[in-house]
Coordinates of C-alpha atoms and ligand atoms in Angstrom, one line a residue:
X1 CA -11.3 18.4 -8.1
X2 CA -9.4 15.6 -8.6
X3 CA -9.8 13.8 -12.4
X4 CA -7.8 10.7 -13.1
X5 CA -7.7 8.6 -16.3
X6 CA -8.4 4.7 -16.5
X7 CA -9.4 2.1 -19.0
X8 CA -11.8 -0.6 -17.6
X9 CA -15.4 0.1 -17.2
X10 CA -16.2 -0.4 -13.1
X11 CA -18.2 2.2 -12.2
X12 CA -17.3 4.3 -8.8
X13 CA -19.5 6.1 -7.0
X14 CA -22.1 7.8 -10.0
X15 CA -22.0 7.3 -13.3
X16 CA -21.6 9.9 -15.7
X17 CA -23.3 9.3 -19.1
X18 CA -22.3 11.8 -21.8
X19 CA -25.0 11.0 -25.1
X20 CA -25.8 12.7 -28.5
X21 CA -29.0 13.8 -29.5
X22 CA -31.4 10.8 -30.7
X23 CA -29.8 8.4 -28.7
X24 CA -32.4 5.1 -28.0
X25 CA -30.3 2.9 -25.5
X26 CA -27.0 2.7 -23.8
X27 CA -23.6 2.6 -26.2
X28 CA -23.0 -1.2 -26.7
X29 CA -19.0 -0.5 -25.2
X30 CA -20.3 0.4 -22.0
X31 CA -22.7 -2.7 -21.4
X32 CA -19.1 -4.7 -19.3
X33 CA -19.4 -2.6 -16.2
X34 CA -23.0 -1.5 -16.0
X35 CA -25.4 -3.0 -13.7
X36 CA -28.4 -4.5 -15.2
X37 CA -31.2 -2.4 -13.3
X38 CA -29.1 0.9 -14.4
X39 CA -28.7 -0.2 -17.6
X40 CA -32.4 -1.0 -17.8
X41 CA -34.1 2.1 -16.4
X42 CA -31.3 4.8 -18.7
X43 CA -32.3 2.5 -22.0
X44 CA -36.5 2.9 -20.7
X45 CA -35.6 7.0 -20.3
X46 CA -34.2 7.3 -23.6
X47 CA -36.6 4.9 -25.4
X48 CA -39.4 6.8 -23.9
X49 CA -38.0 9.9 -25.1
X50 CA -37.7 11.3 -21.9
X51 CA -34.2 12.8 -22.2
X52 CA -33.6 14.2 -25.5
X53 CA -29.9 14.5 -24.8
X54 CA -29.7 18.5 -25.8
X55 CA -26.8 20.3 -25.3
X56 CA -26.3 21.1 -21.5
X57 CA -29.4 19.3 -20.7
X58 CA -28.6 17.1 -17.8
X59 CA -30.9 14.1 -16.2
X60 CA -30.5 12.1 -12.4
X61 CA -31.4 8.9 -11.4
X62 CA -31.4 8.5 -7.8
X63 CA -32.3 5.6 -5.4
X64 CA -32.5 2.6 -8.0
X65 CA -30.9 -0.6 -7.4
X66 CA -28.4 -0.1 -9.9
X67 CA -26.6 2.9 -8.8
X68 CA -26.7 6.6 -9.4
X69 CA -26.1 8.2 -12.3
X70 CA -26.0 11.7 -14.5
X71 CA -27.4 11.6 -18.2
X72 CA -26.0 14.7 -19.8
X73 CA -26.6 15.9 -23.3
X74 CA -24.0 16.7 -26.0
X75 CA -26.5 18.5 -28.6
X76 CA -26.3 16.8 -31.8
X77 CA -23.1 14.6 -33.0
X78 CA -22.3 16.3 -35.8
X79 CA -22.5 20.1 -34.1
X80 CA -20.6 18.3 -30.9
X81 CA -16.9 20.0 -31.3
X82 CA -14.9 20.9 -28.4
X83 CA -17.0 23.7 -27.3
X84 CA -20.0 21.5 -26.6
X85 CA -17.7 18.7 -24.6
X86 CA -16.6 21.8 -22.9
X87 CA -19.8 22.9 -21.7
X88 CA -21.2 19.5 -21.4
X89 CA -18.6 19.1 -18.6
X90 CA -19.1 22.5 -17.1
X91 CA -23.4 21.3 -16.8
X92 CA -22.5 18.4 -14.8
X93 CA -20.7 19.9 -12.0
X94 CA -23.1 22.7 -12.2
X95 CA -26.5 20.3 -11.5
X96 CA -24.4 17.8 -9.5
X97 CA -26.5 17.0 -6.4
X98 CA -25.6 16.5 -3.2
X99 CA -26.8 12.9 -3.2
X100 CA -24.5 12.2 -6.2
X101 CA -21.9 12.2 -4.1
X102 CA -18.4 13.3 -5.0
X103 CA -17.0 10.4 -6.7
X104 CA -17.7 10.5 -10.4
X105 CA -17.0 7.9 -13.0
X106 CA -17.3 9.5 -16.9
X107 CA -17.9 6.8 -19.6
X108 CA -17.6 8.4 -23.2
X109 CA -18.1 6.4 -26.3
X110 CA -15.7 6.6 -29.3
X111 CA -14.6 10.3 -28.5
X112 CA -11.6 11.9 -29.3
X113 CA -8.6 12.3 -26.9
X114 CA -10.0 16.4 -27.1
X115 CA -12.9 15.5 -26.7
X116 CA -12.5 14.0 -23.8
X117 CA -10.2 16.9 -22.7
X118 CA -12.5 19.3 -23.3
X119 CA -15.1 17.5 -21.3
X120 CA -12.7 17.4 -18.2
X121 CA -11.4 20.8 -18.9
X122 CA -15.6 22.0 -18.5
X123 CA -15.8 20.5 -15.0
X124 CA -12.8 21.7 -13.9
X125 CA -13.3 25.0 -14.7
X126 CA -17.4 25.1 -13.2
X127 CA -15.9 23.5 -9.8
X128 CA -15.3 26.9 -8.5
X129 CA -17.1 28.6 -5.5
X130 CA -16.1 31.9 -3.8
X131 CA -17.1 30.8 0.4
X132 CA -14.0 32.4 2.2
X133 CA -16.2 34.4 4.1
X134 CA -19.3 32.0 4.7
X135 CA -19.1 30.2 8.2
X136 CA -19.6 26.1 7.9
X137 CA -22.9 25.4 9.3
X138 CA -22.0 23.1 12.3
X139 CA -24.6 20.2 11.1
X140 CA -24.2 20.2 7.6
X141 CA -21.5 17.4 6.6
X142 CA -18.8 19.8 4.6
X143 CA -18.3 17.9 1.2
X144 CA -14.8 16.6 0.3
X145 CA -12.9 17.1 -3.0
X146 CA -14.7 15.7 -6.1
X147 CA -13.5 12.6 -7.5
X148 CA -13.8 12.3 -10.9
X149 CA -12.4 9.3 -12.8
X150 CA -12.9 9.2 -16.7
X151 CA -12.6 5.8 -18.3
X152 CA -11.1 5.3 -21.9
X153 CA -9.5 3.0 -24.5
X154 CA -6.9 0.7 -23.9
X155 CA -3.6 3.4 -24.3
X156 CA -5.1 6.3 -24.4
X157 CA -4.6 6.9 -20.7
X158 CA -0.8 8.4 -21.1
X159 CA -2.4 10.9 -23.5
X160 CA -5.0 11.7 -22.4
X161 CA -3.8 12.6 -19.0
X162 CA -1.2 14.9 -20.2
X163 CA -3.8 16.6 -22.1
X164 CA -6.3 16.9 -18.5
X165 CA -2.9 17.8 -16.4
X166 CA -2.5 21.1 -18.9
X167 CA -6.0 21.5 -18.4
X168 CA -5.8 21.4 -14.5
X169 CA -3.0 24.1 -14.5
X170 CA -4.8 26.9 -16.8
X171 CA -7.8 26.2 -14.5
X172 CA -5.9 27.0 -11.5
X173 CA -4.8 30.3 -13.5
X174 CA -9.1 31.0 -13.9
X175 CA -9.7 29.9 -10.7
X176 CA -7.2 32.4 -9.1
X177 CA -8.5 35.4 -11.8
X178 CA -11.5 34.5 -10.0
X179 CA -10.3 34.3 -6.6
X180 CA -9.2 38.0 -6.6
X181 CA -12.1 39.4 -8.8
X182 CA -14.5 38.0 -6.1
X183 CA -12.3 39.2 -2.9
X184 CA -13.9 41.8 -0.7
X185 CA -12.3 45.5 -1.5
X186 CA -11.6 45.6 1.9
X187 CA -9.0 43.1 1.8
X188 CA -8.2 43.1 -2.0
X189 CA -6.0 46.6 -2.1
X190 CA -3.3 47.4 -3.9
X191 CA -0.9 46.2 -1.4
X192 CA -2.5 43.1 -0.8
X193 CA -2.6 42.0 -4.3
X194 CA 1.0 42.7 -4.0
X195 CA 1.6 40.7 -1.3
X196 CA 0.0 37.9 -2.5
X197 CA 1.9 37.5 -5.5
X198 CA 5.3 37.5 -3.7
X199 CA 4.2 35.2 -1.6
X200 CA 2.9 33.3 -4.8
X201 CA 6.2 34.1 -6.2
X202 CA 7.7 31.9 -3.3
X203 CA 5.8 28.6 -5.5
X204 CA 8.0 28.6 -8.2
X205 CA 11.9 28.9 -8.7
X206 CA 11.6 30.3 -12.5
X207 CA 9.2 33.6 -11.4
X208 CA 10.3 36.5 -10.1
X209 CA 7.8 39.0 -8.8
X210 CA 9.1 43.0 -8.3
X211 CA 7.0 45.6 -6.3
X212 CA 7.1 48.9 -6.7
X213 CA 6.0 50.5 -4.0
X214 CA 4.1 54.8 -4.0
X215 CA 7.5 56.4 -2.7
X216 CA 9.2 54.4 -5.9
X217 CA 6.6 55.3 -8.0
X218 CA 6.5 59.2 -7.3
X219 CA 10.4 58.5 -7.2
X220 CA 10.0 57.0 -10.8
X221 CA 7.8 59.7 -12.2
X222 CA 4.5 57.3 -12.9
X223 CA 2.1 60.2 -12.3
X224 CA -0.5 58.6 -13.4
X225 CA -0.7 55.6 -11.4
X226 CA 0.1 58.6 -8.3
X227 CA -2.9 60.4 -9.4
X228 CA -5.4 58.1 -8.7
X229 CA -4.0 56.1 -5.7
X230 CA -3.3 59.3 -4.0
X231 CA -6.7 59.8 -2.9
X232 CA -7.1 56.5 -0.7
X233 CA -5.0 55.9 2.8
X234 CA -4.2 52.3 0.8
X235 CA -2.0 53.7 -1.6
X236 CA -1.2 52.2 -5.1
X237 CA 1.9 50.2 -6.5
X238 CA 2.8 48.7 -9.6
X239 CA 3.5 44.4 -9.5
X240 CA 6.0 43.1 -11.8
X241 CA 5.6 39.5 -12.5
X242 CA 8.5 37.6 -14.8
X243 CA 8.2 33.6 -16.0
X244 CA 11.6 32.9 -17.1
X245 CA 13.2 36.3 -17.0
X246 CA 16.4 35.4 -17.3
X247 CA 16.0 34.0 -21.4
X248 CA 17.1 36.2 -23.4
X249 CA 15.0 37.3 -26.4
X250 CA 11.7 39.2 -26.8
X251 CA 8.5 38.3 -24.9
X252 CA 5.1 38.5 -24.2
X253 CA 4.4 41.5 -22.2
X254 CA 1.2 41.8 -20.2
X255 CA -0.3 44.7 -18.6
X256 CA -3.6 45.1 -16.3
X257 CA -5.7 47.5 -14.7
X258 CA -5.5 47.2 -11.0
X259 CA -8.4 49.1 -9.5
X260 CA -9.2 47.3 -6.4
X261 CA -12.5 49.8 -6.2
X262 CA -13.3 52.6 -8.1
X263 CA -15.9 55.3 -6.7
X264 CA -15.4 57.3 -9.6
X265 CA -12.9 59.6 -7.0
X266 CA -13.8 63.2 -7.4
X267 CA -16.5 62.3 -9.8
X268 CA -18.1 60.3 -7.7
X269 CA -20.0 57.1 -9.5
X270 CA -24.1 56.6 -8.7
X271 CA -24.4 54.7 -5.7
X272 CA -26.4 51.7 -7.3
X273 CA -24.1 48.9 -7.9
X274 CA -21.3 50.5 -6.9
X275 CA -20.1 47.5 -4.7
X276 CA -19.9 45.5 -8.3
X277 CA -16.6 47.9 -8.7
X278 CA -14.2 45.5 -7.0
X279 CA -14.5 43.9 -10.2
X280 CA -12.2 47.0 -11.6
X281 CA -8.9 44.8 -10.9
X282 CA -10.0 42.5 -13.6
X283 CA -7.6 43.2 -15.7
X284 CA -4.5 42.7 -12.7
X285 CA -6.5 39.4 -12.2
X286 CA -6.4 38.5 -15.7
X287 CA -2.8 38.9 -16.0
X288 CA -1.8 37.2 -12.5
X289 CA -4.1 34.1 -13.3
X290 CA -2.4 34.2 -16.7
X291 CA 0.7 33.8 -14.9
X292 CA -0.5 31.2 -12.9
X293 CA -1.6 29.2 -15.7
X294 CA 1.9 29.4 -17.4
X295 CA 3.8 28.6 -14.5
X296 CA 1.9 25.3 -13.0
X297 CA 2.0 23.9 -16.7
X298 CA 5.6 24.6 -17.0
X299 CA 6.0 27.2 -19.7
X300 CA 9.4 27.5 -20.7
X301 CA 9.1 30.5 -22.3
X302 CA 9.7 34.4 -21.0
X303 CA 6.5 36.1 -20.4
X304 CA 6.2 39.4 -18.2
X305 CA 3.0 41.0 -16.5
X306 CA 2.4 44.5 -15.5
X307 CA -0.3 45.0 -13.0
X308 CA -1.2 48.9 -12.1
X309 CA -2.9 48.7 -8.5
X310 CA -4.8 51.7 -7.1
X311 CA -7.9 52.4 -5.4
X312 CA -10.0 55.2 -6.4
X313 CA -11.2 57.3 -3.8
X314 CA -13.0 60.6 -3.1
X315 CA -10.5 62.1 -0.4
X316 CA -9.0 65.8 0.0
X317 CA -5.5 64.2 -1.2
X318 CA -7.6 63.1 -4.5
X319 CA -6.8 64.5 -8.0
X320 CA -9.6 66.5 -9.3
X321 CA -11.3 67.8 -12.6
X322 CA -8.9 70.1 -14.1
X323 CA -5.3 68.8 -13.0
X324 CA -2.7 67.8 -15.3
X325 CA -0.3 65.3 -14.7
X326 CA 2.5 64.4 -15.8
X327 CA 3.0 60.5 -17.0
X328 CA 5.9 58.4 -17.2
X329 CA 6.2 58.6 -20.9
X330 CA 6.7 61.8 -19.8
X331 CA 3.4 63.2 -21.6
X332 CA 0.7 65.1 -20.0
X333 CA -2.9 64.2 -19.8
X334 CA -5.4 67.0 -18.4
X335 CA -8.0 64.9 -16.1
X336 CA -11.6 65.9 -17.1
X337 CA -13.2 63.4 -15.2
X338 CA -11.2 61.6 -12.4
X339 CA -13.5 58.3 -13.1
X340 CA -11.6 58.1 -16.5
X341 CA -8.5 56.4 -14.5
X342 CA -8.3 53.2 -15.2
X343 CA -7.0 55.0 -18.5
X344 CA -4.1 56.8 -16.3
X345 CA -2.7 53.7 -14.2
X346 CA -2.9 52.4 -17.6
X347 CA -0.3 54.7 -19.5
X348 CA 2.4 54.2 -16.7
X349 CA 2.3 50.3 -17.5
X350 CA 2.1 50.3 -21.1
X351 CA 4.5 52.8 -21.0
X352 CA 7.0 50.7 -18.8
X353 CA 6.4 47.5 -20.5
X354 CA 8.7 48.8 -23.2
X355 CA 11.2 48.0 -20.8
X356 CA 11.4 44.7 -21.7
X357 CA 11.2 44.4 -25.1
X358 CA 8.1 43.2 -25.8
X359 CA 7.7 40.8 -28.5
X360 CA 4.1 42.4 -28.3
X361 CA 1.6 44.4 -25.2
X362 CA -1.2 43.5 -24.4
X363 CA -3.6 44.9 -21.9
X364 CA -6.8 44.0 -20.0
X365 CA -9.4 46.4 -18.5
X366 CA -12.6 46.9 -17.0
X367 CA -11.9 50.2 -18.8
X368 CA -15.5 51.4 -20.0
X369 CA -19.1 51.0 -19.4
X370 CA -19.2 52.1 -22.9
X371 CA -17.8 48.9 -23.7
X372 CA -20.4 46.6 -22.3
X373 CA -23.4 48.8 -24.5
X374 CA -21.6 48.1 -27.4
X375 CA -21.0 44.7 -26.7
X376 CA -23.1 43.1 -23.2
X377 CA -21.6 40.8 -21.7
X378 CA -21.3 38.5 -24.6
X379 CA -17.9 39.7 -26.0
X380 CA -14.5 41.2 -25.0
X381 CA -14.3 44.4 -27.2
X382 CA -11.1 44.4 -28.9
X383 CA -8.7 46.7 -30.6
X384 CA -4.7 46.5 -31.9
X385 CA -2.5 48.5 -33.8
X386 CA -1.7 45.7 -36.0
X387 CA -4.6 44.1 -37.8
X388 CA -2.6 40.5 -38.0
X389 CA -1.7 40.2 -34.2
X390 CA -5.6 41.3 -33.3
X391 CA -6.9 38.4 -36.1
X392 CA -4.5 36.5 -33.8
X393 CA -6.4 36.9 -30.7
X394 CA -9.6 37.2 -31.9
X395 CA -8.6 33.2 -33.3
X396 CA -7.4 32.5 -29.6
X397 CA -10.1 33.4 -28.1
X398 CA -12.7 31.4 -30.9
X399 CA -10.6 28.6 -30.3
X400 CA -11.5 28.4 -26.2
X401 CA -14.8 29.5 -26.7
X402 CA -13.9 33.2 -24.9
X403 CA -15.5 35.6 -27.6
X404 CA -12.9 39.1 -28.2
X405 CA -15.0 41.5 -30.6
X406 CA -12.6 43.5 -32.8
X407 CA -13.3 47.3 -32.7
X408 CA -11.9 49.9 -34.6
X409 CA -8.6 52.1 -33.6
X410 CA -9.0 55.3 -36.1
X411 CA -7.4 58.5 -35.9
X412 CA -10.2 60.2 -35.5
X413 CA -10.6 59.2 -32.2
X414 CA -6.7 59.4 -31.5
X415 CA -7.1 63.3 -32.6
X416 CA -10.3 63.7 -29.8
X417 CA -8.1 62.3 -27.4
X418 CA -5.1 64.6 -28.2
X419 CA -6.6 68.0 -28.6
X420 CA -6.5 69.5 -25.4
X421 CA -5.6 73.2 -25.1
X422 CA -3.4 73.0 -21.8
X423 CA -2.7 69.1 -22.4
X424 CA -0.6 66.8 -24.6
X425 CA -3.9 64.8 -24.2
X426 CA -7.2 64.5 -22.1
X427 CA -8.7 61.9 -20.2
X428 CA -12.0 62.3 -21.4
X429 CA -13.7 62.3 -25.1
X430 CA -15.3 65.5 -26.8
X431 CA -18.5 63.9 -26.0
X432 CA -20.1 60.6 -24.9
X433 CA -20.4 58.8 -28.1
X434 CA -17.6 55.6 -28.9
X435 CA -16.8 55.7 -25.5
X436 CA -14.6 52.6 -25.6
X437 CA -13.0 53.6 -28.9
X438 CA -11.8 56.9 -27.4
X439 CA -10.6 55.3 -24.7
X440 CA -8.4 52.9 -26.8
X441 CA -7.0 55.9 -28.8
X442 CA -5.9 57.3 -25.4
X443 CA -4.3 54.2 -25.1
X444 CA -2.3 54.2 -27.8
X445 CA -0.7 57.7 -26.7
X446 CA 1.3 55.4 -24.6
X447 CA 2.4 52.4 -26.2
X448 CA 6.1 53.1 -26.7
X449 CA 7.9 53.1 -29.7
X450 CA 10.8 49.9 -29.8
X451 CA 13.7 50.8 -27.6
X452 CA 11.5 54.2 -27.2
X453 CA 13.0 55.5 -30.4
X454 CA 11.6 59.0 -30.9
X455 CA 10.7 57.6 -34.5
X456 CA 10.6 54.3 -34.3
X457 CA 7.8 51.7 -35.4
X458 CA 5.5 51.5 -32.4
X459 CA 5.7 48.1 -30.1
X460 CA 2.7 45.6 -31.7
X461 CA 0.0 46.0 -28.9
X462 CA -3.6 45.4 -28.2
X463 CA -6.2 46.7 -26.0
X464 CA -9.2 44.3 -24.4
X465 CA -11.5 45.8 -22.6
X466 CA -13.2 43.0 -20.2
X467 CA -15.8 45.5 -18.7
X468 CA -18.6 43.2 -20.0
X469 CA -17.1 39.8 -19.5
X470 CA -15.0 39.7 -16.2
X471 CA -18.4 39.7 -14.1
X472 CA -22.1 39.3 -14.8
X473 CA -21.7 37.3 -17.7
X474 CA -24.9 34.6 -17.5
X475 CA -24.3 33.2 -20.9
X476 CA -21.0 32.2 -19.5
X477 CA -21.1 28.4 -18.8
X478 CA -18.1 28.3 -17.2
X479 CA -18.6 30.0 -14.4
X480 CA -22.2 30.2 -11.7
X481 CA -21.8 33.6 -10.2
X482 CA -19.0 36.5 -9.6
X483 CA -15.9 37.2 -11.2
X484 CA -15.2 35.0 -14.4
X485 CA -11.5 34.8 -14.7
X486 CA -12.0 35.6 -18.8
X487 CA -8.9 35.4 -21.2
X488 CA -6.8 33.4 -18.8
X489 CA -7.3 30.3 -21.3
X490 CA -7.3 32.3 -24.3
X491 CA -3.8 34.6 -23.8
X492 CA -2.9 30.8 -22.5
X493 CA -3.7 29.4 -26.2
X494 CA -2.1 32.6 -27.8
X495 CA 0.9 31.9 -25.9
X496 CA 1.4 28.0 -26.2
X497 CA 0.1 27.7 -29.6
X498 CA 1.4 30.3 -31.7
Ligands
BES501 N1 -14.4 51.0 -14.1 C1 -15.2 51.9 -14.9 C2 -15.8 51.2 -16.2 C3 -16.9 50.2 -15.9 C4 -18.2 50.7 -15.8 C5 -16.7 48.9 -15.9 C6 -19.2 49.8 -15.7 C7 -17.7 48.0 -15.8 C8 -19.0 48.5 -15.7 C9 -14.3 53.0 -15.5 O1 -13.3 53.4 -14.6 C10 -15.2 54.2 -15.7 O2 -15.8 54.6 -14.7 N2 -15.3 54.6 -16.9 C11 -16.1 55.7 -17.3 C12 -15.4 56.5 -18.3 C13 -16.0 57.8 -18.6 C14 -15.9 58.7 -17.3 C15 -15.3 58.4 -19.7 C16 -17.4 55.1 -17.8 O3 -17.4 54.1 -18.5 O4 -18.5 55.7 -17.6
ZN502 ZN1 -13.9 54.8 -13.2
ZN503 ZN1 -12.5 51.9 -13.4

């Protein structure tokens, strides 16, 4: 999509009307460039109380003399914040027709710079499809790029452009998240995530991506990113991505579960659904897209990602019920059930992301099904070691309309992690209740202490687990089907705004 910012009120190709609930006739300021017939037949729709103009409500006019056009509801004016422009947007690409055609023309009336923004921001990010691997039907014309122009005030254009430019660039950081959620698990393995970010590395002089490879990894002592990749003939690796690596200072450090399918290994998953567990490199995507976002906007800052790639895989070289391994914190965790891993390719990347000296961690994981009873699809569940930093991202994520639910870290669950009788920990709870808060205690075995002082203050570090919310979220306006490329636009706010 391509969106570009003009005062004047000519109208190409269809109009896009934007209108508050209770609205009787056209806004006065857009009367200059309307035709007459168009401007007749939208004020007879809304006189007759045809189109009530409710939030994500959307109405076409086709084949009229006047031209085309797109009514679409903002709810009512004084509910309409950013979050309904947002949407608003999102609705338009989403019942866009065809017949439209794919040059737009949006004419707001008195709304902010934001508003306008967020409206953009909307189609941008619901102008996403996932057809790699559909053929082009030889008679059916293939559409081009839409076209969308927004009109505005006399010198708002300069601002209002930069603000849609940003937007642009965190979308293409969703769009990618989304990109590799929805790849096939047949070409989406560890080492072709891999590949594709040093080739994405290639795009930009300030990033430097780092693979390491399995021998480096046994070589390195990560036994738990070993332990589950070892099973598969693609075998796993850890993706180091740095933005500006070479400032000095503390930074954001961001770590993702990498699981490019999990059968459950050993403890092999039911077959139903099992396909949806490509999905289980959510958290890799999350991070890469994140990276994306900050790189085509031009982040000057140093950020660093973690992504822990492994397939899970029932296979005589597989890990069972029973082993222990040893991770690179140099802990052991006793494996209880091998479809616990996300967990174990975890604690080698939280454990190496004290390498750089976080300013904070944070991770993302399709970690538990536990996660999405407590919480559907509707919110991230969310836990920290610092009550502050996880107000902080719960704000972040308010702020772009991507919900993060905080959850409780207690020692209880810390102490059911740890109390293994051959183990410094286990991989699997003392029963099945708080599955996702165990989970999150395991974590937290393997945050590393600052400089990895035997008894120093533990790094600030939070866990999201985006089991619910990476895929099958319906609520999620965003986004029509597959992967949802969630938290991309919200660790993008944390970031840039504080
Ligand atoms: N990838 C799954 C979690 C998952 C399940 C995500 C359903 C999305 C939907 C994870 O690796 C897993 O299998 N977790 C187990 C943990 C259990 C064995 C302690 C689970 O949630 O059942
Ligand atoms: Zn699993
Ligand atoms: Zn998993």
């Amino acid at each position: 999509m391509k969106v570009s910012v003009s005062p004047g009120h000519n109208i190409n190709g269809t109009l896009i009307l934007p209108l508050f609930e209770g609205s009787e006739a056209v806004p006065e300021s857009h009367e200059a460039g309307l035709h007459s017939a168009l401007k007749g037949q939208i004020n007879r729709i809304l006189q007759d109380g045809d189109f009530k103009a409710k939030l994500k409500s959307t109405l076409s006019i086709i084949g009229g003399e006047g031209g085309k056009a797109i009514l679409v509801g903002l709810g009512k004016e004084d509910d309409a914040d950013i979050h309904a422009f947002r949407k608003a947007g999102a609705t338009v690409i989403a019942n866009r027709k065809k017949a439209h055609g794919t040059d737009l023309t949006v004419q707001f009336s008195g709304a902010s710079i934001e508003a306008m923004g967020a409206f953009a921001e909307g189609m941008l990010l619901r102008d996403y499809s996932y057809d790699h691997y559909k053929q082009q039907d030889e008679d059916e014309d293939k559409e081009g790029e839409i076209d969308v122009r927004i009109t505005c005030d006399e010198g708002q254009e300069d601002s209002l452009e930069s603000v849609i430019n940003i937007h642009a660039g965190v979308a293409s950081g969703v769009h990618l998240s989304r990109d590799l959620g929805n790849c096939p698990p047949n070409d989406m393995y560890p080492e072709a995530f891999a590949d594709q970010a040093w080739e994405w590395a290639k795009e930009y002089d300030d990033v430097e991506v780092t693979i390491i490879n399995y021998d480096q990894a046994v070589k390195a002592g990560m036994g738990g990113l070993v332990a589950v990749g070892m099973g598969s003939a693609r075998k796993p690796c850890m993706v180091i991505f740095e933005l500006n690596g070479k400032k000095a200072g503390r930074c954001p450090v961001l770590v993702g579960k990498g699981i490019t399918f999990d059968t459950g290994g050993i403890s092999l998953k039911p077959g139903a659904n099992m396909d949806e567990m490509k999905y289980d490199m959510g958290g890799s995507a999350t991070v890469f897209g994140t990276m994306q976002a900050l790189a085509a906007t031009g982040h000057k800052g140093k950020v660093v990602a973690i992504t822990c790639m492994a397939e899970n895989m029932p296979s005589s070289n597989a890990q069972r019920p029973g082993d222990v391994i040893k991770t690179l914190s140099g802990k052991t965790i006793e494996i209880l059930n091998t479809d616990a891993e996300g967990r174990l390719v975890l604690s080698d990347g939280l454990w190496k992301a004290g390498e750089f000296d976080p300013e904070y961690i944070i991770d993302f994981a399709t970690l538990t099904g536990a996660c999405v009873v407590a919480l559907g699809h509707e919110a991230t569940g969310l836990w920290s070691n610092d009550d502050d930093f996880r107000t902080r991202i719960h704000e972040a994520g308010n702020a772009v309309d991507e919900l993060a639910w905080p959850m409780p870290l207690l020692p209880a669950f810390e102490k059911e992690m740890t109390d293994s009788k051959i183990a410094d920990t286990r991989n699997l709870g003392a029963g099945r209740w708080g599955g996702a808060n165990t989970a999150a205690a395991f974590l937290k075995q393997f945050v590393p202490n600052r400089n990895y002082e035997k008894d120093g203050e533990q790094i600030t570090w939070a866990h999201m687990d985006i089991a619910g919310t990476y895929w099958g979220a319906k609520t999620n306006s965003m986004v029509g089907n597959g992967a949802t490329g969630i938290h991309v636009r919200t660790i993008y706010h944390l970031i840039t705004n504080g």
